[in-house]
Amino acid sequence: MLVWKPVFTCLPISKSTLKSDTAGARRLRVRVLGSAAGGGLPQWNCRCGVCRLARAEPQRVIPRTQSSIAVSVDGEHWALINCAPEVLSQLQRDPALQPGRDDRHTPIQSILVTNGDVDHIAGLLSLRERSPFRLYATPEIHGVLRDNPIFNVLAPDCVERRDVALDSRIELLPGLMATVFAVPGKTALYLEGDEVEIGAEGESTVGVEFELDGQRLYYIPGCATVTPRLADRLEGAAALLFDGTLWRDDEMLRAGVGQKTGQRMGHMSMAGPEGSMTALADSDIGRRVFIHINNTNPVLIEDSAERREAEDAGWEIAFDGMEITP
Ligand code: MLT
Ligand code: MN
Ligand code: ZN
């Protein structure tokens, strides 16, 4: 690891106007950096049917890293939404996210995290080499980061931590407005006490709305239920990236790899009468993409009946490297 010597201060965040900021070039671009849920695919200690296929037949089950996307309007300045443990290899795969000029540079100007889960924050520890960026989170999630002093490796004179209030619009990147909003969820696993409130709506689990020229795109990697309020908000969206953790609620128990249901983890399932495909079936949404997919989920198998069922219902299954330009 090369740590930039402290005698150098970090470079200021580029305030330059967008070079390719012409009407035609300005559009929402999303790259899926990681499409798997916590644990990734295959998960290091898992031998479930899907993980086994991911090792033995990677063309039938494409391996995936943990949940994160990159967003841009010009292809030059980028924001990461969530920061997975695999962030370094994710950035290595994508030239647009690598230094484009100068000896030290990054196109990443902002990082926003949607909850305090390990799969969404651990990668921050790998971005400690004194490049400036803004770190956005709700006050509660910033509190979690503050309570874990290891995150102080992000030097405060380089990484500016900014609070985002629920339902307030921020300029995440020059020209890209984002709003975070509460979705039903739960506190991070490592913060669970004796009693866990599932489906609480507050600052601990948020979705993100991106808006450009009237077009809206949503990223909601964790959600316990689609409330009427959430369904209303999503109406008319150009694209939705939504919690695809489990196909069915008791999937991990059936696979013999865990004791928890999806509901207990704060994740609604895709299938069944209580599932997200049913909940959003009548909504007016352009592209529908499942993301944050757990390694037990059979939709990960390219030729599975569940994959076909999801696709027939109009859903795409995210993979690492997927580009979404609604
Ligand atoms: C989740 O999405 O439920 C968490 O990422 C679980 C975990 O911490 O592994
Ligand atoms: Mn997760
Ligand atoms: Zn597995």
Short mmCIF file of C-alpha atoms and ligand atoms in Angstrom, two decimals:
data_model
loop_
_atom_site.label_atom_id
_atom_site.label_comp_id
_atom_site.label_asym_id
_atom_site.label_seq_id
_atom_site.Cartn_x
_atom_site.Cartn_y
_atom_site.Cartn_z
CA MET A 1 0.00 0.00 0.00
CA LEU A 2 1.27 3.44 -0.88
CA VAL A 3 0.19 6.05 1.56
CA TRP A 4 0.64 9.55 0.35
CA LYS A 5 3.05 11.27 2.69
CA PRO A 6 1.35 13.68 5.08
CA VAL A 7 3.54 16.57 3.96
CA PHE A 8 1.34 16.76 0.90
CA THR A 9 -2.14 18.02 1.37
CA CYS A 10 -4.85 16.50 -0.72
CA LEU A 11 -5.84 18.02 -4.03
CA PRO A 12 -9.00 20.09 -4.03
CA ILE A 13 -12.08 18.46 -5.46
CA SER A 14 -12.35 19.52 -9.09
CA LYS A 15 -14.81 22.35 -9.49
CA SER A 16 -14.30 22.48 -13.22
CA THR A 17 -17.36 22.70 -15.37
CA LEU A 18 -18.27 19.54 -17.17
CA LYS A 19 -16.28 19.22 -20.35
CA SER A 20 -18.84 17.09 -22.10
CA ASP A 21 -21.70 19.03 -20.64
CA THR A 22 -23.67 19.30 -23.84
CA ALA A 23 -27.34 18.47 -23.97
CA GLY A 24 -26.67 15.19 -25.77
CA ALA A 25 -23.92 14.00 -23.46
CA ARG A 26 -25.66 14.71 -20.19
CA ARG A 27 -27.48 11.62 -19.11
CA LEU A 28 -27.80 9.42 -16.10
CA ARG A 29 -25.32 6.58 -16.22
CA VAL A 30 -25.19 3.80 -13.68
CA ARG A 31 -22.55 1.08 -13.48
CA VAL A 32 -23.24 -1.83 -11.25
CA LEU A 33 -19.96 -2.39 -9.42
CA GLY A 34 -21.24 -5.19 -7.24
CA SER A 35 -24.56 -6.99 -7.54
CA ALA A 36 -24.39 -9.58 -4.73
CA ALA A 37 -25.65 -9.25 -1.17
CA GLY A 38 -23.42 -9.55 1.88
CA GLY A 39 -21.04 -12.47 1.43
CA GLY A 40 -20.70 -12.14 -2.35
CA LEU A 41 -20.97 -14.99 -4.82
CA PRO A 42 -19.61 -17.55 -4.27
CA GLN A 43 -19.45 -16.87 -0.55
CA TRP A 44 -16.13 -18.04 0.88
CA ASN A 45 -17.64 -20.54 3.32
CA CYS A 46 -20.76 -21.59 1.40
CA ARG A 47 -21.39 -24.75 -0.54
CA CYS A 48 -25.06 -24.17 -1.33
CA GLY A 49 -26.25 -25.19 -4.80
CA VAL A 50 -25.74 -21.71 -6.27
CA CYS A 51 -22.28 -21.19 -4.75
CA ARG A 52 -21.20 -24.60 -6.02
CA LEU A 53 -22.31 -23.72 -9.54
CA ALA A 54 -20.55 -20.35 -9.32
CA ARG A 55 -17.31 -22.25 -8.68
CA ALA A 56 -17.87 -25.13 -11.10
CA GLU A 57 -19.77 -23.48 -13.96
CA PRO A 58 -19.20 -19.72 -13.83
CA GLN A 59 -20.99 -19.30 -17.17
CA ARG A 60 -24.19 -20.62 -15.56
CA VAL A 61 -23.75 -18.68 -12.33
CA ILE A 62 -21.63 -15.59 -12.84
CA PRO A 63 -19.63 -14.74 -9.72
CA ARG A 64 -20.51 -11.39 -8.20
CA THR A 65 -19.03 -8.95 -5.72
CA GLN A 66 -20.93 -7.14 -2.98
CA SER A 67 -23.46 -4.41 -3.48
CA SER A 68 -22.40 -1.04 -4.89
CA ILE A 69 -23.13 1.17 -7.87
CA ALA A 70 -21.38 4.12 -9.52
CA VAL A 71 -23.39 7.02 -10.94
CA SER A 72 -22.46 9.83 -13.30
CA VAL A 73 -24.08 12.35 -15.62
CA ASP A 74 -21.07 13.09 -17.79
CA GLY A 75 -18.94 9.95 -17.59
CA GLU A 76 -16.18 12.04 -16.04
CA HIS A 77 -17.26 12.69 -12.49
CA TRP A 78 -18.62 9.78 -10.51
CA ALA A 79 -20.30 9.06 -7.22
CA LEU A 80 -20.26 5.68 -5.54
CA ILE A 81 -23.36 4.59 -3.76
CA ASN A 82 -22.20 2.19 -1.09
CA CYS A 83 -18.65 1.02 -0.81
CA ALA A 84 -18.18 -2.74 -0.80
CA PRO A 85 -15.27 -4.67 0.69
CA GLU A 86 -14.22 -5.46 -2.91
CA VAL A 87 -14.11 -1.79 -3.97
CA LEU A 88 -10.48 -1.94 -5.13
CA SER A 89 -11.09 -4.80 -7.56
CA GLN A 90 -14.35 -3.16 -8.64
CA LEU A 91 -12.48 0.05 -9.53
CA GLN A 92 -9.72 -1.94 -11.20
CA ARG A 93 -12.26 -3.41 -13.61
CA ASP A 94 -13.61 -0.05 -14.74
CA PRO A 95 -11.32 2.42 -16.55
CA ALA A 96 -13.86 5.25 -16.10
CA LEU A 97 -13.28 5.06 -12.35
CA GLN A 98 -9.50 5.14 -12.51
CA PRO A 99 -7.18 8.18 -12.39
CA GLY A 100 -7.65 10.16 -15.60
CA ARG A 101 -4.96 12.80 -15.14
CA ASP A 102 -2.16 13.90 -12.82
CA ASP A 103 -0.13 11.59 -10.65
CA ARG A 104 -2.84 11.41 -8.08
CA HIS A 105 -6.42 11.70 -9.22
CA THR A 106 -9.75 10.01 -8.91
CA PRO A 107 -12.96 10.60 -10.86
CA ILE A 108 -14.85 9.69 -7.66
CA GLN A 109 -16.06 12.89 -6.04
CA SER A 110 -18.67 11.60 -3.64
CA ILE A 111 -19.63 8.44 -1.83
CA LEU A 112 -23.06 7.98 -0.33
CA VAL A 113 -23.93 5.04 1.91
CA THR A 114 -27.48 3.77 2.30
CA ASN A 115 -27.00 1.95 5.60
CA GLY A 116 -24.28 0.86 7.99
CA ASP A 117 -24.04 -2.75 6.80
CA VAL A 118 -20.57 -4.18 6.38
CA ASP A 119 -21.12 -4.81 2.66
CA HIS A 120 -21.84 -1.10 2.20
CA ILE A 121 -19.16 0.57 4.31
CA ALA A 122 -16.14 -1.74 4.65
CA GLY A 123 -14.66 -0.57 1.34
CA LEU A 124 -14.23 2.92 2.74
CA LEU A 125 -11.22 1.59 4.64
CA SER A 126 -9.55 0.86 1.31
CA LEU A 127 -9.93 4.43 0.05
CA ARG A 128 -7.67 6.01 2.62
CA GLU A 129 -4.83 7.23 0.40
CA ARG A 130 -5.56 10.93 0.79
CA SER A 131 -7.70 11.60 -2.23
CA PRO A 132 -10.46 14.01 -1.39
CA PHE A 133 -14.09 13.03 -1.64
CA ARG A 134 -17.30 13.86 0.14
CA LEU A 135 -18.85 11.14 2.24
CA TYR A 136 -22.63 11.45 2.49
CA ALA A 137 -24.84 9.60 4.95
CA THR A 138 -27.72 10.29 7.29
CA PRO A 139 -26.69 11.69 10.70
CA GLU A 140 -27.43 8.27 12.24
CA ILE A 141 -25.14 6.42 9.85
CA HIS A 142 -22.42 9.05 10.28
CA GLY A 143 -22.81 8.37 14.00
CA VAL A 144 -22.13 4.67 13.39
CA LEU A 145 -18.99 5.54 11.42
CA ARG A 146 -17.85 7.94 14.14
CA ASP A 147 -18.36 5.26 16.78
CA ASN A 148 -15.95 3.02 14.87
CA PRO A 149 -12.63 4.90 15.08
CA ILE A 150 -11.04 2.73 12.40
CA PHE A 151 -12.86 4.95 9.89
CA ASN A 152 -10.65 7.81 11.06
CA VAL A 153 -8.19 6.50 8.45
CA LEU A 154 -10.27 8.73 6.20
CA ALA A 155 -8.45 11.90 7.17
CA PRO A 156 -10.89 14.70 7.98
CA ASP A 157 -8.85 17.23 5.99
CA CYS A 158 -9.43 15.09 2.89
CA VAL A 159 -12.71 13.31 3.33
CA GLU A 160 -15.50 15.65 4.21
CA ARG A 161 -18.37 13.92 6.00
CA ARG A 162 -21.64 15.54 5.12
CA ASP A 163 -24.98 14.81 6.71
CA VAL A 164 -27.92 14.22 4.41
CA ALA A 165 -31.31 14.85 5.91
CA LEU A 166 -34.12 12.53 4.84
CA ASP A 167 -36.11 13.90 1.93
CA SER A 168 -33.75 16.78 1.22
CA ARG A 169 -32.18 17.20 -2.21
CA ILE A 170 -28.41 17.34 -2.45
CA GLU A 171 -26.15 17.96 -5.42
CA LEU A 172 -24.24 14.71 -5.30
CA LEU A 173 -22.22 15.60 -8.38
CA PRO A 174 -22.22 18.77 -10.45
CA GLY A 175 -25.65 18.64 -12.07
CA LEU A 176 -26.85 15.46 -10.38
CA MET A 177 -29.46 15.87 -7.69
CA ALA A 178 -30.10 13.08 -5.23
CA THR A 179 -32.63 12.62 -2.46
CA VAL A 180 -32.37 10.00 0.24
CA PHE A 181 -35.56 8.73 1.79
CA ALA A 182 -36.37 6.27 4.56
CA VAL A 183 -37.36 2.76 3.55
CA PRO A 184 -38.51 -0.02 5.88
CA GLY A 185 -35.41 -1.81 7.10
CA LYS A 186 -33.49 -2.62 10.22
CA THR A 187 -30.31 -1.67 11.97
CA ALA A 188 -27.01 -3.23 10.86
CA LEU A 189 -26.39 -6.79 12.01
CA TYR A 190 -23.47 -5.84 14.28
CA LEU A 191 -25.62 -3.21 16.01
CA GLU A 192 -28.54 -5.50 16.77
CA GLY A 193 -29.54 -5.63 20.43
CA ASP A 194 -31.78 -8.17 22.15
CA GLU A 195 -34.81 -6.76 20.41
CA VAL A 196 -34.71 -5.93 16.76
CA GLU A 197 -37.24 -3.72 15.13
CA ILE A 198 -37.90 -4.89 11.59
CA GLY A 199 -39.44 -2.57 9.06
CA ALA A 200 -38.63 0.60 10.97
CA GLU A 201 -38.52 3.67 8.75
CA GLY A 202 -35.87 6.13 9.78
CA GLU A 203 -32.29 7.09 9.14
CA SER A 204 -30.81 3.60 9.37
CA THR A 205 -31.90 2.32 5.93
CA VAL A 206 -32.46 4.64 3.00
CA GLY A 207 -33.15 4.52 -0.69
CA VAL A 208 -31.76 7.04 -3.15
CA GLU A 209 -33.61 8.94 -5.83
CA PHE A 210 -31.52 10.41 -8.64
CA GLU A 211 -33.06 13.05 -10.81
CA LEU A 212 -31.82 14.47 -14.07
CA ASP A 213 -33.91 16.55 -16.45
CA GLY A 214 -37.12 15.16 -15.04
CA GLN A 215 -35.97 11.55 -15.27
CA ARG A 216 -35.90 9.61 -12.00
CA LEU A 217 -33.86 6.53 -11.11
CA TYR A 218 -34.01 4.72 -7.76
CA TYR A 219 -31.48 2.59 -5.91
CA ILE A 220 -32.95 0.63 -2.99
CA PRO A 221 -30.65 -2.28 -2.12
CA GLY A 222 -32.38 -3.10 1.16
CA CYS A 223 -36.11 -2.91 1.82
CA ALA A 224 -38.36 -4.90 4.16
CA THR A 225 -41.66 -4.07 2.47
CA VAL A 226 -43.14 -1.89 -0.26
CA THR A 227 -45.36 0.56 1.59
CA PRO A 228 -48.05 2.49 -0.30
CA ARG A 229 -45.89 5.59 0.18
CA LEU A 230 -42.91 3.89 -1.44
CA ALA A 231 -45.02 2.60 -4.33
CA ASP A 232 -46.30 6.15 -4.88
CA ARG A 233 -42.81 7.53 -4.95
CA LEU A 234 -41.66 4.97 -7.52
CA GLU A 235 -44.55 5.69 -9.88
CA GLY A 236 -43.24 7.00 -13.20
CA ALA A 237 -39.60 6.09 -12.49
CA ALA A 238 -37.35 5.55 -15.49
CA ALA A 239 -35.50 2.81 -13.63
CA LEU A 240 -35.50 1.01 -10.30
CA LEU A 241 -32.67 -1.01 -8.78
CA PHE A 242 -34.31 -2.94 -5.97
CA ASP A 243 -33.55 -5.36 -3.13
CA GLY A 244 -33.18 -8.79 -4.72
CA THR A 245 -31.69 -10.52 -1.69
CA LEU A 246 -33.91 -13.60 -1.64
CA TRP A 247 -36.27 -15.35 -4.00
CA ARG A 248 -38.36 -16.69 -1.14
CA ASP A 249 -38.41 -15.77 2.53
CA ASP A 250 -37.25 -19.13 3.94
CA GLU A 251 -34.65 -19.77 1.25
CA MET A 252 -31.64 -19.85 3.57
CA LEU A 253 -33.32 -22.30 5.93
CA ARG A 254 -34.31 -24.57 3.05
CA ALA A 255 -30.79 -24.48 1.66
CA GLY A 256 -29.54 -25.44 5.12
CA VAL A 257 -27.12 -22.51 5.28
CA GLY A 258 -28.79 -20.25 7.84
CA GLN A 259 -31.53 -19.84 10.39
CA LYS A 260 -32.82 -16.46 9.27
CA THR A 261 -35.72 -15.57 7.06
CA GLY A 262 -35.54 -12.64 4.71
CA GLN A 263 -38.00 -10.73 6.88
CA ARG A 264 -35.74 -11.19 9.90
CA MET A 265 -32.90 -9.70 7.87
CA GLY A 266 -35.03 -6.75 6.77
CA HIS A 267 -35.24 -7.92 3.16
CA MET A 268 -38.48 -8.65 1.34
CA SER A 269 -38.45 -11.53 -1.11
CA MET A 270 -38.96 -11.31 -4.85
CA ALA A 271 -41.57 -14.04 -5.33
CA GLY A 272 -44.91 -14.94 -3.82
CA PRO A 273 -47.93 -12.89 -2.83
CA GLU A 274 -45.89 -10.87 -0.31
CA GLY A 275 -43.00 -10.40 -2.73
CA SER A 276 -41.72 -7.33 -4.52
CA MET A 277 -42.69 -8.55 -8.00
CA THR A 278 -46.32 -8.70 -6.90
CA ALA A 279 -46.13 -5.46 -4.92
CA LEU A 280 -44.83 -3.52 -7.92
CA ALA A 281 -46.63 -5.42 -10.68
CA ASP A 282 -49.01 -2.56 -11.48
CA SER A 283 -46.52 0.26 -11.04
CA ASP A 284 -45.40 2.42 -13.93
CA ILE A 285 -41.64 1.82 -13.82
CA GLY A 286 -39.33 1.72 -16.85
CA ARG A 287 -36.48 -0.68 -16.14
CA ARG A 288 -36.71 -2.95 -13.12
CA VAL A 289 -33.48 -4.48 -11.92
CA PHE A 290 -32.85 -6.73 -8.92
CA ILE A 291 -29.61 -5.99 -7.10
CA HIS A 292 -28.03 -7.04 -3.75
CA ILE A 293 -28.74 -10.67 -4.57
CA ASN A 294 -27.90 -13.31 -1.98
CA ASN A 295 -25.85 -16.31 -3.04
CA THR A 296 -28.74 -18.68 -2.24
CA ASN A 297 -31.08 -16.98 -4.71
CA PRO A 298 -31.91 -19.27 -7.67
CA VAL A 299 -32.36 -16.32 -10.06
CA LEU A 300 -28.57 -16.24 -10.14
CA ILE A 301 -28.67 -19.45 -12.18
CA GLU A 302 -28.90 -18.25 -15.78
CA ASP A 303 -31.15 -21.11 -16.91
CA SER A 304 -33.33 -21.52 -13.80
CA ALA A 305 -37.11 -21.46 -13.78
CA GLU A 306 -36.96 -18.65 -11.21
CA ARG A 307 -34.80 -16.54 -13.53
CA ARG A 308 -37.34 -17.04 -16.30
CA GLU A 309 -40.21 -16.15 -13.96
CA ALA A 310 -38.51 -12.91 -12.89
CA GLU A 311 -37.72 -11.97 -16.48
CA ASP A 312 -41.26 -12.76 -17.58
CA ALA A 313 -42.43 -10.36 -14.88
CA GLY A 314 -40.26 -7.66 -16.46
CA TRP A 315 -37.28 -7.79 -14.09
CA GLU A 316 -33.60 -7.88 -14.98
CA ILE A 317 -31.01 -9.53 -12.76
CA ALA A 318 -28.02 -7.29 -12.12
CA PHE A 319 -24.48 -8.50 -12.72
CA ASP A 320 -21.19 -6.81 -12.01
CA GLY A 321 -20.34 -4.43 -14.85
CA MET A 322 -23.97 -3.95 -15.92
CA GLU A 323 -24.61 -0.49 -17.34
CA ILE A 324 -27.93 1.23 -16.95
CA THR A 325 -28.65 4.36 -18.93
CA PRO A 326 -32.40 4.76 -18.64
C1 MLT B 1 -27.77 -7.45 4.90
O1 MLT B 1 -27.95 -6.90 3.82
O2 MLT B 1 -28.71 -8.01 5.49
C2 MLT B 1 -26.43 -7.39 5.55
O3 MLT B 1 -25.48 -6.95 4.62
C3 MLT B 1 -26.06 -8.66 6.18
C4 MLT B 1 -24.62 -8.71 6.58
O4 MLT B 1 -24.15 -7.86 7.34
O5 MLT B 1 -23.92 -9.62 6.11
MN MN B 2 -26.33 -6.27 2.64
ZN ZN B 3 -24.13 -20.06 -1.08
#
